[in-house]
Amino acid sequence: MLTAHRHCPGSPTSIKATVVYPATEKHIQKYLRQEVHLIRETWEDYKDITLPFIQSQSFSIQWVYNILEKKAEADRIVHENPDPSNGFVLVPDLKWNQNQLDDLYLIALVHRRDIKSLRDLTAEHLPLLRNVLQEGKEAIGKRFGVPGSQLRIYLHYQPSYYHLHVHFTALGYDAPGSSVERAHLLADVIDNLAMDSTYYQKRALTFPLRADEPLFKKFQEAGKV
Amino acid sequence: MLTAHRHCPGSPTSIKATVVYPATEKHIQKYLRQEVHLIRETWEDYKDITLPFIQSQSFSIQWVYNILEKKAEADRIVHENPDPSNGFVLVPDLKWNQNQLDDLYLIALVHRRDIKSLRDLTAEHLPLLRNVLQEGKEAIGKRFGVPGSQLRIYLHYQPSYYHLHVHFTALGYDAPGSSVERAHLLADVIDNLAMDSTYYQKRALTFPLRADEPLFKKFQEAGKV
């Protein structure tokens, strides 16, 4: 049994694989049955549990930098705003084969390398986020003919990798990770930050974790599950 | 072709049906192909377009009152808090046959009759919302053995009917309407209201509409699509 997780556009280094061989029915059932639970993470939980966990892991995001530096997938770029502070690169997600629009899926990777996730965002990032929303819609409309009103544009929390990125999926596509317990509409994020620059350093955030994920164990150890 | 929409627990009066007979392949395709678009509704849009539309429609919610008054489905009630201001009734949704927990789906209907939707909520409603969250989880844990961390607890905007209600679905169930563009986690709603009592009278809200829905036409006429 090979279960590959590749959430993102990127070089083969972004593949995390769990190989179970030979895979008995029991193995498969155990994998499939892993329970998922919701975590309600306060800002204190983030600082005390999640942030130290992220920092302790050596998540490689070299594949992101390779795209941003045109060392990989340069021919796949749909749009770029090259501004180092407020710019980004828009590429088709590797899950989308581009043969049909039904499951359209693109990713915007920001040029800035200092924003891990939603938790780091403040009003300072509004120009960047507005560029992603506006230019991303325009570029997809131009290239693929899909209007902005038929795009679901959102961030994940927790993200699969800690370099800020935004998902663009076809509204009619029930994309994995587009449920309310993981997705945050970019338009909502922008309005929340415009209303209160420290919104994401105040608000508790919900996200799902499988019971066998290391971060789940950290929350469990802290008595938060 | 009979397409019945019954989003909610309720008496047969809650069924809205569109009968197309005889249904040719063309009719069916037309129905299925109806495009869905996202609306970004500001508070002004709500007051100028959505609210007058809701008020002009005679949406019948008698079936909700029948449940609240025990004239219907009294034997299906899983939990009740009878307080007229801060109480509610919890019933299995009619979409759930209760034979398995995989697609567990319950609905909390509040006793108060003056809250149409998310847009009406203020900090005044926090005790009610906290009761729904806390007691709803406890009752489902007790009756069905599903822990609160495996429940997705949310409101729809737009809702299917304009009497405040909260959805409880199994986290592992990809329930229709649980996507980020329609669902709002109750825990988030509570935190937003605790932070700012007028949050839902300020913030723009996104929701999907089919192009053939009357409210979509209203937004179109106002030049907002």
CSV table of C-alpha atoms in Angstrom, one decimal, chain B residues 48-211:
chain,number,residue,atom,x,y,z
B,48,ASP,CA,-31.1,47.0,0.3
B,49,ILE,CA,-31.5,43.6,-1.6
B,50,THR,CA,-31.6,40.5,0.6
B,51,LEU,CA,-33.8,41.7,3.5
B,52,PRO,CA,-36.6,43.2,1.3
B,53,PHE,CA,-36.4,39.9,-0.7
B,54,ILE,CA,-36.8,37.8,2.4
B,55,GLN,CA,-39.7,40.0,3.6
B,56,SER,CA,-41.4,39.8,0.2
B,57,GLN,CA,-41.5,36.0,0.2
B,58,SER,CA,-43.9,34.1,2.2
B,59,PHE,CA,-41.5,31.4,3.2
B,60,SER,CA,-43.6,29.1,5.4
B,61,ILE,CA,-41.8,28.1,8.6
B,62,GLN,CA,-45.0,26.6,10.2
B,63,TRP,CA,-43.3,23.2,10.2
B,64,VAL,CA,-40.6,24.7,12.5
B,65,TYR,CA,-43.2,26.0,14.9
B,66,ASN,CA,-45.0,22.7,14.8
B,67,ILE,CA,-41.8,21.0,16.1
B,68,LEU,CA,-41.1,23.7,18.7
B,69,GLU,CA,-44.7,23.3,19.9
B,70,LYS,CA,-44.6,19.5,19.9
B,71,LYS,CA,-47.3,19.3,17.3
B,72,ALA,CA,-45.0,17.3,15.1
B,73,GLU,CA,-42.0,15.0,15.6
B,74,ALA,CA,-42.2,15.3,19.4
B,75,ASP,CA,-41.0,11.7,19.7
B,76,ARG,CA,-37.9,12.5,17.6
B,77,ILE,CA,-36.5,15.2,20.0
B,78,VAL,CA,-33.0,14.3,21.2
B,79,HIS,CA,-32.7,17.3,23.6
B,80,GLU,CA,-34.6,20.4,24.6
B,81,ASN,CA,-33.8,23.4,26.5
B,82,PRO,CA,-37.2,25.0,27.0
B,83,ASP,CA,-36.1,28.5,27.9
B,84,PRO,CA,-38.0,30.8,25.6
B,85,SER,CA,-35.0,33.2,25.1
B,86,ASN,CA,-32.0,30.9,25.3
B,87,GLY,CA,-33.5,27.5,24.6
B,88,PHE,CA,-33.7,25.2,21.6
B,89,VAL,CA,-34.9,21.8,20.3
B,90,LEU,CA,-32.4,19.3,18.9
B,91,VAL,CA,-33.8,16.8,16.3
B,92,PRO,CA,-32.3,14.4,13.7
B,93,ASP,CA,-32.3,15.9,10.3
B,94,LEU,CA,-34.7,14.1,7.9
B,95,LYS,CA,-31.7,13.4,5.6
B,96,TRP,CA,-30.3,11.1,8.3
B,97,ASN,CA,-31.9,7.7,8.6
B,98,GLN,CA,-30.1,7.1,12.0
B,99,ASN,CA,-29.0,3.6,10.9
B,100,GLN,CA,-25.3,4.5,11.0
B,101,LEU,CA,-23.2,7.3,12.4
B,102,ASP,CA,-21.2,8.0,9.3
B,103,ASP,CA,-23.7,10.6,8.0
B,104,LEU,CA,-25.0,11.8,11.4
B,105,TYR,CA,-27.0,15.0,10.9
B,106,LEU,CA,-29.0,16.8,13.5
B,107,ILE,CA,-30.5,20.3,13.6
B,108,ALA,CA,-31.0,22.7,16.6
B,109,LEU,CA,-34.0,24.9,16.2
B,110,VAL,CA,-34.0,27.9,18.6
B,111,HIS,CA,-37.2,28.7,20.5
B,112,ARG,CA,-36.9,32.4,19.7
B,113,ARG,CA,-38.8,33.4,16.5
B,114,ASP,CA,-37.2,36.7,15.9
B,115,ILE,CA,-33.8,35.7,14.5
B,116,LYS,CA,-33.8,35.2,10.8
B,117,SER,CA,-30.2,34.4,10.2
B,118,LEU,CA,-26.5,35.1,11.0
B,119,ARG,CA,-27.2,38.7,10.0
B,120,ASP,CA,-29.5,39.3,13.0
B,121,LEU,CA,-27.0,37.9,15.6
B,122,THR,CA,-25.4,40.2,18.2
B,123,ALA,CA,-23.8,39.7,21.6
B,124,GLU,CA,-27.3,39.6,23.0
B,125,HIS,CA,-27.6,36.1,21.6
B,126,LEU,CA,-24.4,34.7,23.1
B,127,PRO,CA,-26.1,32.8,25.9
B,128,LEU,CA,-28.4,31.1,23.4
B,129,LEU,CA,-25.5,30.2,21.0
B,130,ARG,CA,-23.4,28.9,23.8
B,131,ASN,CA,-26.3,26.7,25.0
B,132,VAL,CA,-26.7,25.3,21.6
B,133,LEU,CA,-23.0,24.5,21.3
B,134,GLN,CA,-22.5,23.0,24.7
B,135,GLU,CA,-25.8,21.2,25.2
B,136,GLY,CA,-25.9,20.0,21.6
B,137,LYS,CA,-22.5,18.4,21.9
B,138,GLU,CA,-23.4,16.8,25.2
B,139,ALA,CA,-26.7,15.4,24.0
B,140,ILE,CA,-25.2,13.9,20.9
B,141,GLY,CA,-22.3,12.4,22.9
B,142,LYS,CA,-24.8,10.9,25.3
B,143,ARG,CA,-27.3,9.6,22.8
B,144,PHE,CA,-25.0,8.6,19.9
B,145,GLY,CA,-21.6,8.3,21.5
B,146,VAL,CA,-20.0,10.7,19.1
B,147,PRO,CA,-17.5,13.1,20.9
B,148,GLY,CA,-17.8,16.9,20.3
B,149,SER,CA,-14.4,16.9,18.6
B,150,GLN,CA,-15.9,14.8,15.8
B,151,LEU,CA,-18.9,17.1,15.2
B,152,ARG,CA,-19.0,19.9,12.6
B,153,ILE,CA,-21.3,22.5,14.1
B,154,TYR,CA,-22.3,25.3,11.9
B,155,LEU,CA,-24.8,27.7,10.4
B,156,HIS,CA,-25.6,28.3,6.8
B,157,TYR,CA,-25.6,31.7,5.1
B,158,GLN,CA,-27.9,32.0,3.2
B,159,PRO,CA,-30.0,29.5,5.2
B,160,SER,CA,-32.7,27.4,3.6
B,161,TYR,CA,-35.3,28.9,5.9
B,162,TYR,CA,-35.2,32.1,7.9
B,163,HIS,CA,-35.6,30.8,11.5
B,164,LEU,CA,-32.3,30.5,13.3
B,165,HIS,CA,-31.0,26.9,13.3
B,166,VAL,CA,-27.7,25.1,13.7
B,167,HIS,CA,-26.4,22.1,11.8
B,168,PHE,CA,-24.5,19.2,13.6
B,169,THR,CA,-22.9,16.8,11.2
B,170,ALA,CA,-20.3,14.0,11.6
B,171,LEU,CA,-16.9,15.4,10.9
B,172,GLY,CA,-16.1,12.5,8.6
B,173,TYR,CA,-19.2,13.2,6.5
B,174,ASP,CA,-18.8,15.5,3.5
B,175,ALA,CA,-22.2,17.0,4.2
B,176,PRO,CA,-23.8,19.1,1.4
B,177,GLY,CA,-23.4,22.8,2.4
B,178,SER,CA,-20.4,22.3,4.7
B,179,SER,CA,-18.1,24.1,2.3
B,180,VAL,CA,-16.4,27.3,3.3
B,181,GLU,CA,-18.6,29.4,0.9
B,182,ARG,CA,-21.8,28.5,2.8
B,183,ALA,CA,-20.9,27.3,6.3
B,184,HIS,CA,-20.0,29.3,9.4
B,185,LEU,CA,-18.7,27.4,12.4
B,186,LEU,CA,-20.7,28.1,15.5
B,187,ALA,CA,-17.6,28.4,17.6
B,188,ASP,CA,-16.3,31.1,15.2
B,189,VAL,CA,-19.7,32.9,15.3
B,190,ILE,CA,-19.6,33.0,19.1
B,191,ASP,CA,-16.0,34.3,19.2
B,192,ASN,CA,-16.7,37.0,16.5
B,193,LEU,CA,-19.7,38.2,18.5
B,194,ALA,CA,-17.8,38.2,21.8
B,195,MET,CA,-15.1,40.3,20.1
B,196,ASP,CA,-17.6,42.7,18.4
B,197,SER,CA,-21.3,42.6,19.0
B,198,THR,CA,-22.0,44.1,15.6
B,199,TYR,CA,-19.6,41.9,13.6
B,200,TYR,CA,-22.4,40.4,11.4
B,201,GLN,CA,-23.9,43.8,10.8
B,202,LYS,CA,-20.5,45.0,9.4
B,203,ARG,CA,-18.8,42.2,7.6
B,204,ALA,CA,-19.4,41.3,4.0
B,205,LEU,CA,-20.5,37.7,3.7
B,206,THR,CA,-20.1,35.3,0.7
B,207,PHE,CA,-22.6,32.8,-0.4
B,208,PRO,CA,-23.4,30.8,-3.5
B,209,LEU,CA,-26.5,31.2,-5.6
B,210,ARG,CA,-27.8,29.3,-8.6
B,211,ALA,CA,-28.3,31.7,-11.6
